[in-house]
CSV table of C-alpha atoms and ligand atoms in Angstrom, one decimal:
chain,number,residue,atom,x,y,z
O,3,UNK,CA,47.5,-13.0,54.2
O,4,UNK,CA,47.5,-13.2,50.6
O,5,UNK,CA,50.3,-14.9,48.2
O,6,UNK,CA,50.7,-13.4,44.6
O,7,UNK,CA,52.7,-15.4,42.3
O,8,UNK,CA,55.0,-12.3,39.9
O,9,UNK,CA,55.4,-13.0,36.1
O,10,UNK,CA,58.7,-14.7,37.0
O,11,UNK,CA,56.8,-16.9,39.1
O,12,UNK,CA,58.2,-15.9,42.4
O,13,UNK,CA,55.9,-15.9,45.1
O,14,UNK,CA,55.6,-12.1,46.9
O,15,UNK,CA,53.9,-11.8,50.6
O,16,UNK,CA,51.9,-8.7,51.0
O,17,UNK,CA,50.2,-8.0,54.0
O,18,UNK,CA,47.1,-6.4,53.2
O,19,UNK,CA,46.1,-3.3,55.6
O,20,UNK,CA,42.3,-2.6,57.1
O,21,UNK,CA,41.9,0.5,54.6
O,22,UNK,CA,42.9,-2.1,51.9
O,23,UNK,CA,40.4,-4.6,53.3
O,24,UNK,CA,37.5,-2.2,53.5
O,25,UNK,CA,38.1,-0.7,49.6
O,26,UNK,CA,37.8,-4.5,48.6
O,27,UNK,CA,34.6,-5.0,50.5
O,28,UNK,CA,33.5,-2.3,49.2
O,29,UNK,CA,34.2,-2.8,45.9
O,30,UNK,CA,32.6,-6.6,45.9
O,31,UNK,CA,29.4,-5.2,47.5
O,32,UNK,CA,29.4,-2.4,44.5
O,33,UNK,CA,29.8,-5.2,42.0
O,34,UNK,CA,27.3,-7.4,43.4
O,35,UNK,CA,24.8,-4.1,43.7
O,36,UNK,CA,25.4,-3.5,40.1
O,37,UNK,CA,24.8,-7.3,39.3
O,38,UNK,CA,21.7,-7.4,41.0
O,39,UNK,CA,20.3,-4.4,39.2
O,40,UNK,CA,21.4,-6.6,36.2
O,41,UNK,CA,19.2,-9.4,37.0
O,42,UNK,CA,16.3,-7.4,38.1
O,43,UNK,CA,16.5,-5.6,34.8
O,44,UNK,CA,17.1,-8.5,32.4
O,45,UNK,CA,14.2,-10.2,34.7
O,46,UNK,CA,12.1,-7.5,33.8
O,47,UNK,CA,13.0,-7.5,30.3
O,48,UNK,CA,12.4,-11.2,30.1
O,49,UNK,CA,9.0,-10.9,31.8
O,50,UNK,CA,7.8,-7.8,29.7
O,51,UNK,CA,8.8,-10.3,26.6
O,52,UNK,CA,6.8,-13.5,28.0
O,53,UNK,CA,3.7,-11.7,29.0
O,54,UNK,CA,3.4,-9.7,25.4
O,55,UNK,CA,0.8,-10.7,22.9
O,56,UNK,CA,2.9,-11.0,20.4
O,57,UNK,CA,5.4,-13.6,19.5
O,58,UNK,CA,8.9,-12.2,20.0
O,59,UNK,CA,11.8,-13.6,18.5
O,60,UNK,CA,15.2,-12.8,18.2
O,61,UNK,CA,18.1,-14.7,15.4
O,62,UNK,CA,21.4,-14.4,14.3
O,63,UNK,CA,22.3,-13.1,10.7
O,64,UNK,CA,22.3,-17.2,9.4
O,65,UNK,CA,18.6,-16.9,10.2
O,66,UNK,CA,19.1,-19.0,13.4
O,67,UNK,CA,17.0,-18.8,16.6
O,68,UNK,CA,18.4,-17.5,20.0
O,69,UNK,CA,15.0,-16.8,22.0
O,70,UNK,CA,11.5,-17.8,21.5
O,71,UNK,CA,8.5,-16.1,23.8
O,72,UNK,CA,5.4,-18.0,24.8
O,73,UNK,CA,3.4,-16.0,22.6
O,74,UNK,CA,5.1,-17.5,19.5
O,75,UNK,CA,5.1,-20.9,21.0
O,76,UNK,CA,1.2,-20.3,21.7
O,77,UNK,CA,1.1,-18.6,17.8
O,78,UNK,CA,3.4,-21.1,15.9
O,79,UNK,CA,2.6,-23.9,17.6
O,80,UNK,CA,6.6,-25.2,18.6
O,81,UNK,CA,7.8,-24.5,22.3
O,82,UNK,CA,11.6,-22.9,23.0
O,83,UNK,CA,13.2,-25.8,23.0
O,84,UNK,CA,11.6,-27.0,19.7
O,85,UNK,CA,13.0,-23.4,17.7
O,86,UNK,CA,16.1,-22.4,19.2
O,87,UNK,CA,18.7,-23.3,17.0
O,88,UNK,CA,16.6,-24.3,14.4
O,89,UNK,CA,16.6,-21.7,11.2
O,90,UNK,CA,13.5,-19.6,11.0
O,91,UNK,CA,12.7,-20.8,7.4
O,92,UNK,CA,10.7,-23.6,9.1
O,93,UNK,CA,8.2,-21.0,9.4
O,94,UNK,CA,8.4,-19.6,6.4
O,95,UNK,CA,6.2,-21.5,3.6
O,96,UNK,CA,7.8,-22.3,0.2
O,97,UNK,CA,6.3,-20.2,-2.0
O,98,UNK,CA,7.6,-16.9,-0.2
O,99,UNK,CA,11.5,-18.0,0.6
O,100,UNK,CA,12.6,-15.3,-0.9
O,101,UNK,CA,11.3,-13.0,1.6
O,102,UNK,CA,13.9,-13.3,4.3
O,103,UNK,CA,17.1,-12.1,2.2
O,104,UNK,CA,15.3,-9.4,1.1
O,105,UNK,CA,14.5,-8.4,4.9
O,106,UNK,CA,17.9,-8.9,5.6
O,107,UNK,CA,19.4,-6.7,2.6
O,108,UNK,CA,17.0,-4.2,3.7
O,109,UNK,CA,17.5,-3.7,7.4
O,110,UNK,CA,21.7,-4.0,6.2
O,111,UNK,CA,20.9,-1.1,3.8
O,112,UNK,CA,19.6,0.9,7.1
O,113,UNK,CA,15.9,0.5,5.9
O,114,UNK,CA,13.2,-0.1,8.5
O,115,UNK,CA,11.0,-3.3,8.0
O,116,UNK,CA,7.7,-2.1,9.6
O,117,UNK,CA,4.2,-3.9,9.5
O,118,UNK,CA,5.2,-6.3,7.1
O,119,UNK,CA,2.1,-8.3,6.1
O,120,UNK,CA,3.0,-11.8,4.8
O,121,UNK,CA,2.1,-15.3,5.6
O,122,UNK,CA,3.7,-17.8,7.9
O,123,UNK,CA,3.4,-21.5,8.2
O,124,UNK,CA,2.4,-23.2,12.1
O,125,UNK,CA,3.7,-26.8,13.4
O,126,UNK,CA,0.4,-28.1,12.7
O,127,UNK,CA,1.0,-27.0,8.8
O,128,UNK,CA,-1.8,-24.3,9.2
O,129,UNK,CA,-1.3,-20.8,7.3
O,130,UNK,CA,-1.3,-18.0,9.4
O,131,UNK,CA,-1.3,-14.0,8.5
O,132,UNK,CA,1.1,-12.2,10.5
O,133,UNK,CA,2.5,-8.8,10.5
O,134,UNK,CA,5.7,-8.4,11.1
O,135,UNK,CA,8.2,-5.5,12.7
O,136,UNK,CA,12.0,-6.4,12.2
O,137,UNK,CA,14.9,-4.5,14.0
O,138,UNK,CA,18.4,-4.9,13.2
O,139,UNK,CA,20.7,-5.9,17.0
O,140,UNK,CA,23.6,-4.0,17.1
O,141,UNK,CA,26.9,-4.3,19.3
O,142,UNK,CA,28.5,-1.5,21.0
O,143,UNK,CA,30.8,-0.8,17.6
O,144,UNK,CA,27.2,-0.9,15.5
O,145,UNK,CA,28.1,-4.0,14.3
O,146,UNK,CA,24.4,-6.0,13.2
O,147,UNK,CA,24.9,-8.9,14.8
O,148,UNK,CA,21.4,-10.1,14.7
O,149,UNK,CA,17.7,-9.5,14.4
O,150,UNK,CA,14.8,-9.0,16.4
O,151,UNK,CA,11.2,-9.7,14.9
O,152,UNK,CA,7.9,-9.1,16.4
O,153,UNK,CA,5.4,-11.0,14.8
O,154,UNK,CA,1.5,-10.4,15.2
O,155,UNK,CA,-1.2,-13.0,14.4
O,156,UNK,CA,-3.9,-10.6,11.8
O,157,UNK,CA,-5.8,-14.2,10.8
O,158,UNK,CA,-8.9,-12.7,12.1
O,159,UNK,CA,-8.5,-9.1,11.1
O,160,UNK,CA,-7.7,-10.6,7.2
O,161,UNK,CA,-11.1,-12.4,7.9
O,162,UNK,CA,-12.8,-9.4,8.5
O,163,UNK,CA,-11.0,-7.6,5.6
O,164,UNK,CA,-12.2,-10.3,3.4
O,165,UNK,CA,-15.7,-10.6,4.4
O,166,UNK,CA,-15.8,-6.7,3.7
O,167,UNK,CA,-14.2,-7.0,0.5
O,168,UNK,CA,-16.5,-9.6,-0.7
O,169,UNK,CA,-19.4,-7.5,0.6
O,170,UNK,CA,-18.4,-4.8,-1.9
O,171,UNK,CA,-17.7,-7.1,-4.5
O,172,UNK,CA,-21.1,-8.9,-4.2
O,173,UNK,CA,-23.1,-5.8,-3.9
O,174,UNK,CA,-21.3,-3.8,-6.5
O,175,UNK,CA,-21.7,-6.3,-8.9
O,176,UNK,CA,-25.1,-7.5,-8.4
O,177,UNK,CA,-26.0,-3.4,-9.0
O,178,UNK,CA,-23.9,-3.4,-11.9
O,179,UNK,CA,-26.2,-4.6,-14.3
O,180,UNK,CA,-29.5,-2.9,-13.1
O,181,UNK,CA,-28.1,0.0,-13.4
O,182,UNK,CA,-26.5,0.0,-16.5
O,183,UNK,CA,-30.0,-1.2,-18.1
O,184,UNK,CA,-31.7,1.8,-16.0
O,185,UNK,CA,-28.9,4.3,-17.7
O,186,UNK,CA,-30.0,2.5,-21.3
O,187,UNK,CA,-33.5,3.0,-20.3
O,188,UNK,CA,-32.9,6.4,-19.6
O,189,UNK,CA,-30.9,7.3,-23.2
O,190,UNK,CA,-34.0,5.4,-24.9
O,191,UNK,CA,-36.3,7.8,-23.2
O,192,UNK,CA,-33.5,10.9,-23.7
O,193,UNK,CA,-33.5,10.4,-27.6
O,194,UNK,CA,-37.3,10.1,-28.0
O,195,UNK,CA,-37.5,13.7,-25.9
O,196,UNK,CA,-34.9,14.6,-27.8
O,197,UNK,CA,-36.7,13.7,-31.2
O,198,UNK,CA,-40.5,15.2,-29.8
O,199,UNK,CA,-38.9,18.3,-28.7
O,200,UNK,CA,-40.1,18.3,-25.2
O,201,UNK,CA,-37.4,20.4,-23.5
O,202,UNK,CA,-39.2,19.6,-19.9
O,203,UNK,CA,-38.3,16.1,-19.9
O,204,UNK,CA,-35.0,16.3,-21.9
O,205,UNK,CA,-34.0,18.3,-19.1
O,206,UNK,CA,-34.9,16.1,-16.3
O,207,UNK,CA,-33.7,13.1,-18.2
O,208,UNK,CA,-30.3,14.0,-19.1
O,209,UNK,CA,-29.6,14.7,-14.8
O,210,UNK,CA,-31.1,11.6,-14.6
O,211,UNK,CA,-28.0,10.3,-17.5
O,212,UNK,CA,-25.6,12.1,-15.5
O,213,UNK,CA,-26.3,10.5,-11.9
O,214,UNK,CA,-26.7,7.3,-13.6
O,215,UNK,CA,-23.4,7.6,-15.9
O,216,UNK,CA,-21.7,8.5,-12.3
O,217,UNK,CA,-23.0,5.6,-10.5
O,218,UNK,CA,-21.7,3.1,-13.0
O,219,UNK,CA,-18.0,4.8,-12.8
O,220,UNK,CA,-18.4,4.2,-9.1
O,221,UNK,CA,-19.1,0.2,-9.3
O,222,UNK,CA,-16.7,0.2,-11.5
O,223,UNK,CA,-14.2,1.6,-9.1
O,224,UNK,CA,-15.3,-0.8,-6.9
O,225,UNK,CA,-15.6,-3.8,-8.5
O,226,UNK,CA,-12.0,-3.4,-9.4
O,227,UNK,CA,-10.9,-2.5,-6.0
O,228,UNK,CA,-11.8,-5.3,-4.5
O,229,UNK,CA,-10.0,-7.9,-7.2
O,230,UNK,CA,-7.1,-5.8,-6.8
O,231,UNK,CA,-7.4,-6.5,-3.3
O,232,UNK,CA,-8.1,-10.1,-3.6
O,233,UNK,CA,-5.0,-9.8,-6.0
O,234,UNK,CA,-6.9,-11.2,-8.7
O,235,UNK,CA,-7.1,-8.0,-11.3
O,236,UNK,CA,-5.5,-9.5,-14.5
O,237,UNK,CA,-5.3,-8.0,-18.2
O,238,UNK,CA,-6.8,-8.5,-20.9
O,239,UNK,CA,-4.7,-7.3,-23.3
O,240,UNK,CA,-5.7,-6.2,-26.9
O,241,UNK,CA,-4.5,-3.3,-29.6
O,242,UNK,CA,-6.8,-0.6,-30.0
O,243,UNK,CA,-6.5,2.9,-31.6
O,244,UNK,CA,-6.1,5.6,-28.9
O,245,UNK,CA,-8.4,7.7,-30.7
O,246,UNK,CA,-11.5,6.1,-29.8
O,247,UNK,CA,-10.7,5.7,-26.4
O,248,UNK,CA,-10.7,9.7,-26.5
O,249,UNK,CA,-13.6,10.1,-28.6
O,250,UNK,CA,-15.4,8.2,-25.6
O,251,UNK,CA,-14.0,9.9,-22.9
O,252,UNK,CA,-15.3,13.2,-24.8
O,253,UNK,CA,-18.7,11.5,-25.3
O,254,UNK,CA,-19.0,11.1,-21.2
O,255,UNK,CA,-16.8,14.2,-20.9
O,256,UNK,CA,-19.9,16.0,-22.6
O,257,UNK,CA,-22.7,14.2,-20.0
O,258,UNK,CA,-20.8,14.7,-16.7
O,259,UNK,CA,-18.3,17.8,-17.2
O,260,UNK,CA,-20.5,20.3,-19.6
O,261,UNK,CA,-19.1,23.3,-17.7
O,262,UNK,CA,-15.3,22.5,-18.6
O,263,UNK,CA,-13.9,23.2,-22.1
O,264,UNK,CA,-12.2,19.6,-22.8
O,265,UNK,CA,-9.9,19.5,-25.7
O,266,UNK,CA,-7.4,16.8,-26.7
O,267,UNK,CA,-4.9,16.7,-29.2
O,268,UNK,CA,-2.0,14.1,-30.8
O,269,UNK,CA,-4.2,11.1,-30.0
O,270,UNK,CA,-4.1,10.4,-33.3
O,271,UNK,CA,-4.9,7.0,-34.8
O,272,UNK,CA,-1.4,5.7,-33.2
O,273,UNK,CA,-2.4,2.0,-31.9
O,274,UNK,CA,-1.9,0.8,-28.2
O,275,UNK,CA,-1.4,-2.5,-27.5
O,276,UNK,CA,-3.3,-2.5,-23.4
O,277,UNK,CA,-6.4,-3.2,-21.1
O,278,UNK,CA,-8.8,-0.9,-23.3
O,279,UNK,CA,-11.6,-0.9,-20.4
O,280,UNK,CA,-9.2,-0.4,-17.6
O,281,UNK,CA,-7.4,2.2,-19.7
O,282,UNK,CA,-10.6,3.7,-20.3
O,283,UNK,CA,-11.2,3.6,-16.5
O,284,UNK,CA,-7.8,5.4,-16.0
O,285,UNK,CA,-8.6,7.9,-18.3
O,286,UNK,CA,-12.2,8.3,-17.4
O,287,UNK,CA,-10.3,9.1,-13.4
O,288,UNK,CA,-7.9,11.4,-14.6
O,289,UNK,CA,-10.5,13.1,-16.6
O,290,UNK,CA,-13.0,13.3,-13.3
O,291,UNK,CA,-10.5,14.8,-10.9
O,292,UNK,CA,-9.6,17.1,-13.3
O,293,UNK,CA,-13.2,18.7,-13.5
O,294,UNK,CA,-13.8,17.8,-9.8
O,295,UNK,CA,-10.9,19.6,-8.3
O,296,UNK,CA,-11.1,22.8,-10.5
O,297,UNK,CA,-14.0,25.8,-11.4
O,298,UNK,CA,-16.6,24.9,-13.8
O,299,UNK,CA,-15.2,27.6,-16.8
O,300,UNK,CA,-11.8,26.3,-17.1
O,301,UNK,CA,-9.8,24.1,-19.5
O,302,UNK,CA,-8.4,20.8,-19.5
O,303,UNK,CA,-5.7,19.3,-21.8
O,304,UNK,CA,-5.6,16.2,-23.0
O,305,UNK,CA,-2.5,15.9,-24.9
O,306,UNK,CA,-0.7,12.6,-26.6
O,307,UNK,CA,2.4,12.5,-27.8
O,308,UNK,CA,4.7,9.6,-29.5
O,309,UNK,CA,8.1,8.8,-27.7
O,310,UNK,CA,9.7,5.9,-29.3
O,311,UNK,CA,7.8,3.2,-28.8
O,312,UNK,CA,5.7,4.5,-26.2
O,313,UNK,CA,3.2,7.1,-26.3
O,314,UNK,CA,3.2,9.7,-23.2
O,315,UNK,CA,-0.6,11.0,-22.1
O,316,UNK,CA,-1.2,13.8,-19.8
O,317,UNK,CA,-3.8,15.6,-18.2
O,318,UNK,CA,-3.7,19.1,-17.4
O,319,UNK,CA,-6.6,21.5,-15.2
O,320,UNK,CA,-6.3,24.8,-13.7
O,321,UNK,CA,-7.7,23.7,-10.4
O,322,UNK,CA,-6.8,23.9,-6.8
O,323,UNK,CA,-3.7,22.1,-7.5
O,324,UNK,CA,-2.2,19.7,-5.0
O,325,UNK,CA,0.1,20.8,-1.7
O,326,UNK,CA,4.0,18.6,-2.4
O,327,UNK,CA,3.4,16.9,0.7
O,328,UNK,CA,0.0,15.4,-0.1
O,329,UNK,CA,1.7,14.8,-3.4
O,330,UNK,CA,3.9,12.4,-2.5
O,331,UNK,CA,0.5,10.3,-0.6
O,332,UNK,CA,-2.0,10.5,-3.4
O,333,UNK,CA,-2.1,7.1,-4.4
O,334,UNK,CA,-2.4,5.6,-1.8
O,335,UNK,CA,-5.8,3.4,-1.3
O,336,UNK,CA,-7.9,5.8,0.6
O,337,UNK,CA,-6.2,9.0,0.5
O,338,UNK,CA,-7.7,12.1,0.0
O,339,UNK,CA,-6.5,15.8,0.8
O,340,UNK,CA,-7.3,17.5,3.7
O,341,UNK,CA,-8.1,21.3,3.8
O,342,UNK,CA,-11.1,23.8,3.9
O,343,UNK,CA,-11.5,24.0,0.1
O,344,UNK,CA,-12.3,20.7,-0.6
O,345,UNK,CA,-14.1,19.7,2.5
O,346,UNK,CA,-17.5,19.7,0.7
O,347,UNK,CA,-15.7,17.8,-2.4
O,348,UNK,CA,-17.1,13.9,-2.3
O,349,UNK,CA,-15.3,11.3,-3.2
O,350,UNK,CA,-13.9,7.5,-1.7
O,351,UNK,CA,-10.0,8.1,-2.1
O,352,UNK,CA,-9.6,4.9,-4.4
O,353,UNK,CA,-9.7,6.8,-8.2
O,354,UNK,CA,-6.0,7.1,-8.0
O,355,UNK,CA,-5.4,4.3,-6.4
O,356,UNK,CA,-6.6,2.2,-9.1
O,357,UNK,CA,-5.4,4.3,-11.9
O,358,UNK,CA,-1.9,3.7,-10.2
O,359,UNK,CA,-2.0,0.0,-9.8
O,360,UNK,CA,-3.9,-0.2,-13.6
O,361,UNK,CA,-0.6,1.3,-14.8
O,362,UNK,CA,2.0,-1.0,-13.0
O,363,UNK,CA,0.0,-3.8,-14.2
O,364,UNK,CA,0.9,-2.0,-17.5
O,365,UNK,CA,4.8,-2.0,-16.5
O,366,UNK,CA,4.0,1.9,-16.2
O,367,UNK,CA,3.6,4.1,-13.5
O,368,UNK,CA,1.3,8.0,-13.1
O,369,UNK,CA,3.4,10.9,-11.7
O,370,UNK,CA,2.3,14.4,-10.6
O,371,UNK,CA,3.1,17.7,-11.6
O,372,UNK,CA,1.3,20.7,-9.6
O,373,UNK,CA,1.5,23.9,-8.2
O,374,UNK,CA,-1.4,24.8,-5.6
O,375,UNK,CA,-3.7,28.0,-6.4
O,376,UNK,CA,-2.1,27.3,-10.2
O,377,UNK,CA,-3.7,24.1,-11.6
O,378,UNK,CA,-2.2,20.0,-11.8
O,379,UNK,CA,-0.4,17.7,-14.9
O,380,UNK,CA,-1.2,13.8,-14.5
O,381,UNK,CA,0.8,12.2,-17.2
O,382,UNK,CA,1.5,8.5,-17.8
O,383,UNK,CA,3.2,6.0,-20.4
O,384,UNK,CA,1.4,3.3,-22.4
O,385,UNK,CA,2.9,0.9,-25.0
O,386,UNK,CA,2.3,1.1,-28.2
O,387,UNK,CA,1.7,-1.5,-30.2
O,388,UNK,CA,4.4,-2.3,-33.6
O,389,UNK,CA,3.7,-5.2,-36.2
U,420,ATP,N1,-6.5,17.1,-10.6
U,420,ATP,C1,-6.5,17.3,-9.3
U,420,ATP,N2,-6.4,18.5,-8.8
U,420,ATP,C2,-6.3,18.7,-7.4
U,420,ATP,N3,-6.4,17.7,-6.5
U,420,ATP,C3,-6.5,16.4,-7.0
U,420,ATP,C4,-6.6,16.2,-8.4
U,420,ATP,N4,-6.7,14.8,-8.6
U,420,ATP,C5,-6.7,14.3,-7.3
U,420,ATP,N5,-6.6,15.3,-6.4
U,420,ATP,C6,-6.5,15.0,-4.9
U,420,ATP,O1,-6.2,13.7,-4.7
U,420,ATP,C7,-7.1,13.0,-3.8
U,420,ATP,C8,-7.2,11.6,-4.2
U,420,ATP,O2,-7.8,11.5,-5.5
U,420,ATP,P1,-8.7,10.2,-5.9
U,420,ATP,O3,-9.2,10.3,-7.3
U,420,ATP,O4,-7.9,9.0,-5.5
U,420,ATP,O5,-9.9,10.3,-4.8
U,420,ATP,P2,-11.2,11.2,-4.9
U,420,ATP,O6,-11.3,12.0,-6.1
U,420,ATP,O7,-11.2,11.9,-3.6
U,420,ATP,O8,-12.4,10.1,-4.8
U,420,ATP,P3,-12.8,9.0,-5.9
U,420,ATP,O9,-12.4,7.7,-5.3
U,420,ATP,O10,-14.3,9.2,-6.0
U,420,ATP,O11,-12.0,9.3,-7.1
U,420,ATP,C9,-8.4,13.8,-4.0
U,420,ATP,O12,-9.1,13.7,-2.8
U,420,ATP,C10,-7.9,15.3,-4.3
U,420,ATP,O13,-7.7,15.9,-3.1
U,421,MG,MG1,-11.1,10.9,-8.0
């Protein structure tokens, strides 16, 4: 017998029946079923989260800890009890604070933060790479009420990235200066031919010049590759008169490209106030792709002209062209098209690259105009330099 107090706060007998008995049982062995499969789930869950590799944590929107896995207590060094509640900028080192409100403005904004490389800071006060994927935690209404981040430890994959790095940097400078005095060796040689008419070994010299002239670029390329990676390309910033620059590029235009009609026009004696030998190296990239990418026979423009205080320069072939979808990947460190034409076309995938992250340096940036089967525009900004 059960007593029920009303809303009056009268008490009311009722008799419950067998049928009302068994509904109730039944119910509570329902709701126990279903709270089981609860715990085995959130067990599972909870498991699947300690045994990962990876250090998995989960905060509210103040930044605060609400779970900590072993893996992060084995990767950061502080155990559960040490992190929850505590904010998660006592992993984060000083000089890159500003990093979590921009995660956080960005996964509001509906962006994905994916394999974000950065640094984080151990209990022991060691530097650690990670990379990091963050996830926004919704409520039923999609509410973000906080954030989950999986954090991987990459120290020893960075290692290995630097020893490669400096590998190429060593090597390619080390062969930077036999070579170039080889090339000089080999224009000495090249003019004396020249002068004693003996067409033989003109001939063999000047492929000699060419192979040598494109084995410098390639150093080149490399040895700014790897500072860029090591973050340590700077400028060195002077004015110079466009003109030359072009009158160069011709010169090497006329040693690696003699098959192409190469004209230039506008580059006037305007001055530019820039990097002139990573300039040169930009131009000396846009230039190479242009020849490499289209039929020896065919033109390409080089035209200048003055907006305002900048000075636009593009580059114009009538080669393959470039497909909108590879487009929008082109400069990206390593990237180079994939289709039947150009599979016996050579190259590393780093010339745009570089001639992308010259111009930021620059505050400017390259953009692509093409049509495939019709031919490609590169075309850029540079300051120009005013008294
Ligand atoms: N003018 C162009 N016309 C058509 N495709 C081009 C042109 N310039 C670049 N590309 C495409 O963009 C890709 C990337 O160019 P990028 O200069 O970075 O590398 P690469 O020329 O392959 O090698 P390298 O590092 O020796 O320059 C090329 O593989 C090519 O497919
Ligand atoms: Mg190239």
């Amino acid at each position: 017998m059960h007593n029920f107090k009303a809303a009056d706060g009268s008490t009311n007998e009722h008799q419950l029946g067998s049928t009302e008995l068994d509904t109730n049982t039944q119910e509570q062995k329902s709701l126990l079923a279903a709270l089981q499969l609860v715990e085995e789930r959130s067990a599972m869950l909870a498991a699947i989260v300690d045994s990962s590799d990876d250090a998995i944590i989960s905060k509210n929107l103040k930044g605060i800890i609400t779970s900590w896995n072993l893996s992060a207590q084995r990767i950061f060094g502080y155990c559960a009890e040490e992190m929850i509640g505590e904010s998660i900028m006592k992993l984060i080192p000083k000089d890159r604070i500003e990093e979590e409100p921009k995660i956080l403005s960005m996964l509001k904004s509906g962006q994905r933060v994916d394999h974000f490389e950065t640094k984080r800071v151990t209990k022991q006060g060691r530097l650690i790479d990670v990379s990091l994927t963050i996830s926004p935690v919704k409520n039923v209404a999609g509410k973000i009420i906080g954030l989950s981040k999986i954090a991987r430890d990459i120290t020893d994959k960075k290692l290995e990235e630097q020893r490669k790095n400096d590998f190429i940097a060593i090597a390619s400078h080390e062969l930077k200066t036999p070579l170039t005095s080889v090339r000089s060796y080999i224009q000495l040689a090249l003019a004396q031919a020249r002068n004693s008419a003996d067409a033989f070994t003109e001939n063999i010299l000047s492929r000699a010049e060419v192979q040598t002239t494109r084995m410098v670029t390639m150093i080149h390329d490399f040895l700014d590759l790897s500072r860029l990676e090591d973050g340590k390309m700077s400028l060195n910033l002077s004015r110079f008169t466009l003109v030359q620059l072009m009158d160069d590029l011709m010169a090497e235009a006329k040693i690696l490209a003699p098959d192409h009609t190469i004209t230039y026009q506008g580059c006037t004696n305007l001055e530019i106030y820039a990097d002139r030998e990573k300039i040169s190296q930009v131009l000396s990239n846009l230039l190479s792709n242009a020849v490499k990418y289209s039929l020896a026979g065919t033109f390409v423009r080089i035209e200048c002209a003055r907006k305002k205080d900048s000075v636009s320069i593009n580059f114009t072939d009538q080669g393959v062209g470039i497909d909108p979808i590879d487009q929008r990947r082109l400069f990206e460190r390593f990237y180079r098209v994939k289709n039947e034409q150009l599979k016996n076309v050579s190259g590393f995938g780093i010339g745009l690259h570089l001639v992308s992250e010259i111009l930021k340096l620059h505050g400017s940036d390259i953009k692509v105009k093409s049509e495939p089967g019709k031919g490609s525009t590169f075309y850029f900004t540079l300051p120009v330099y005013i008294d």
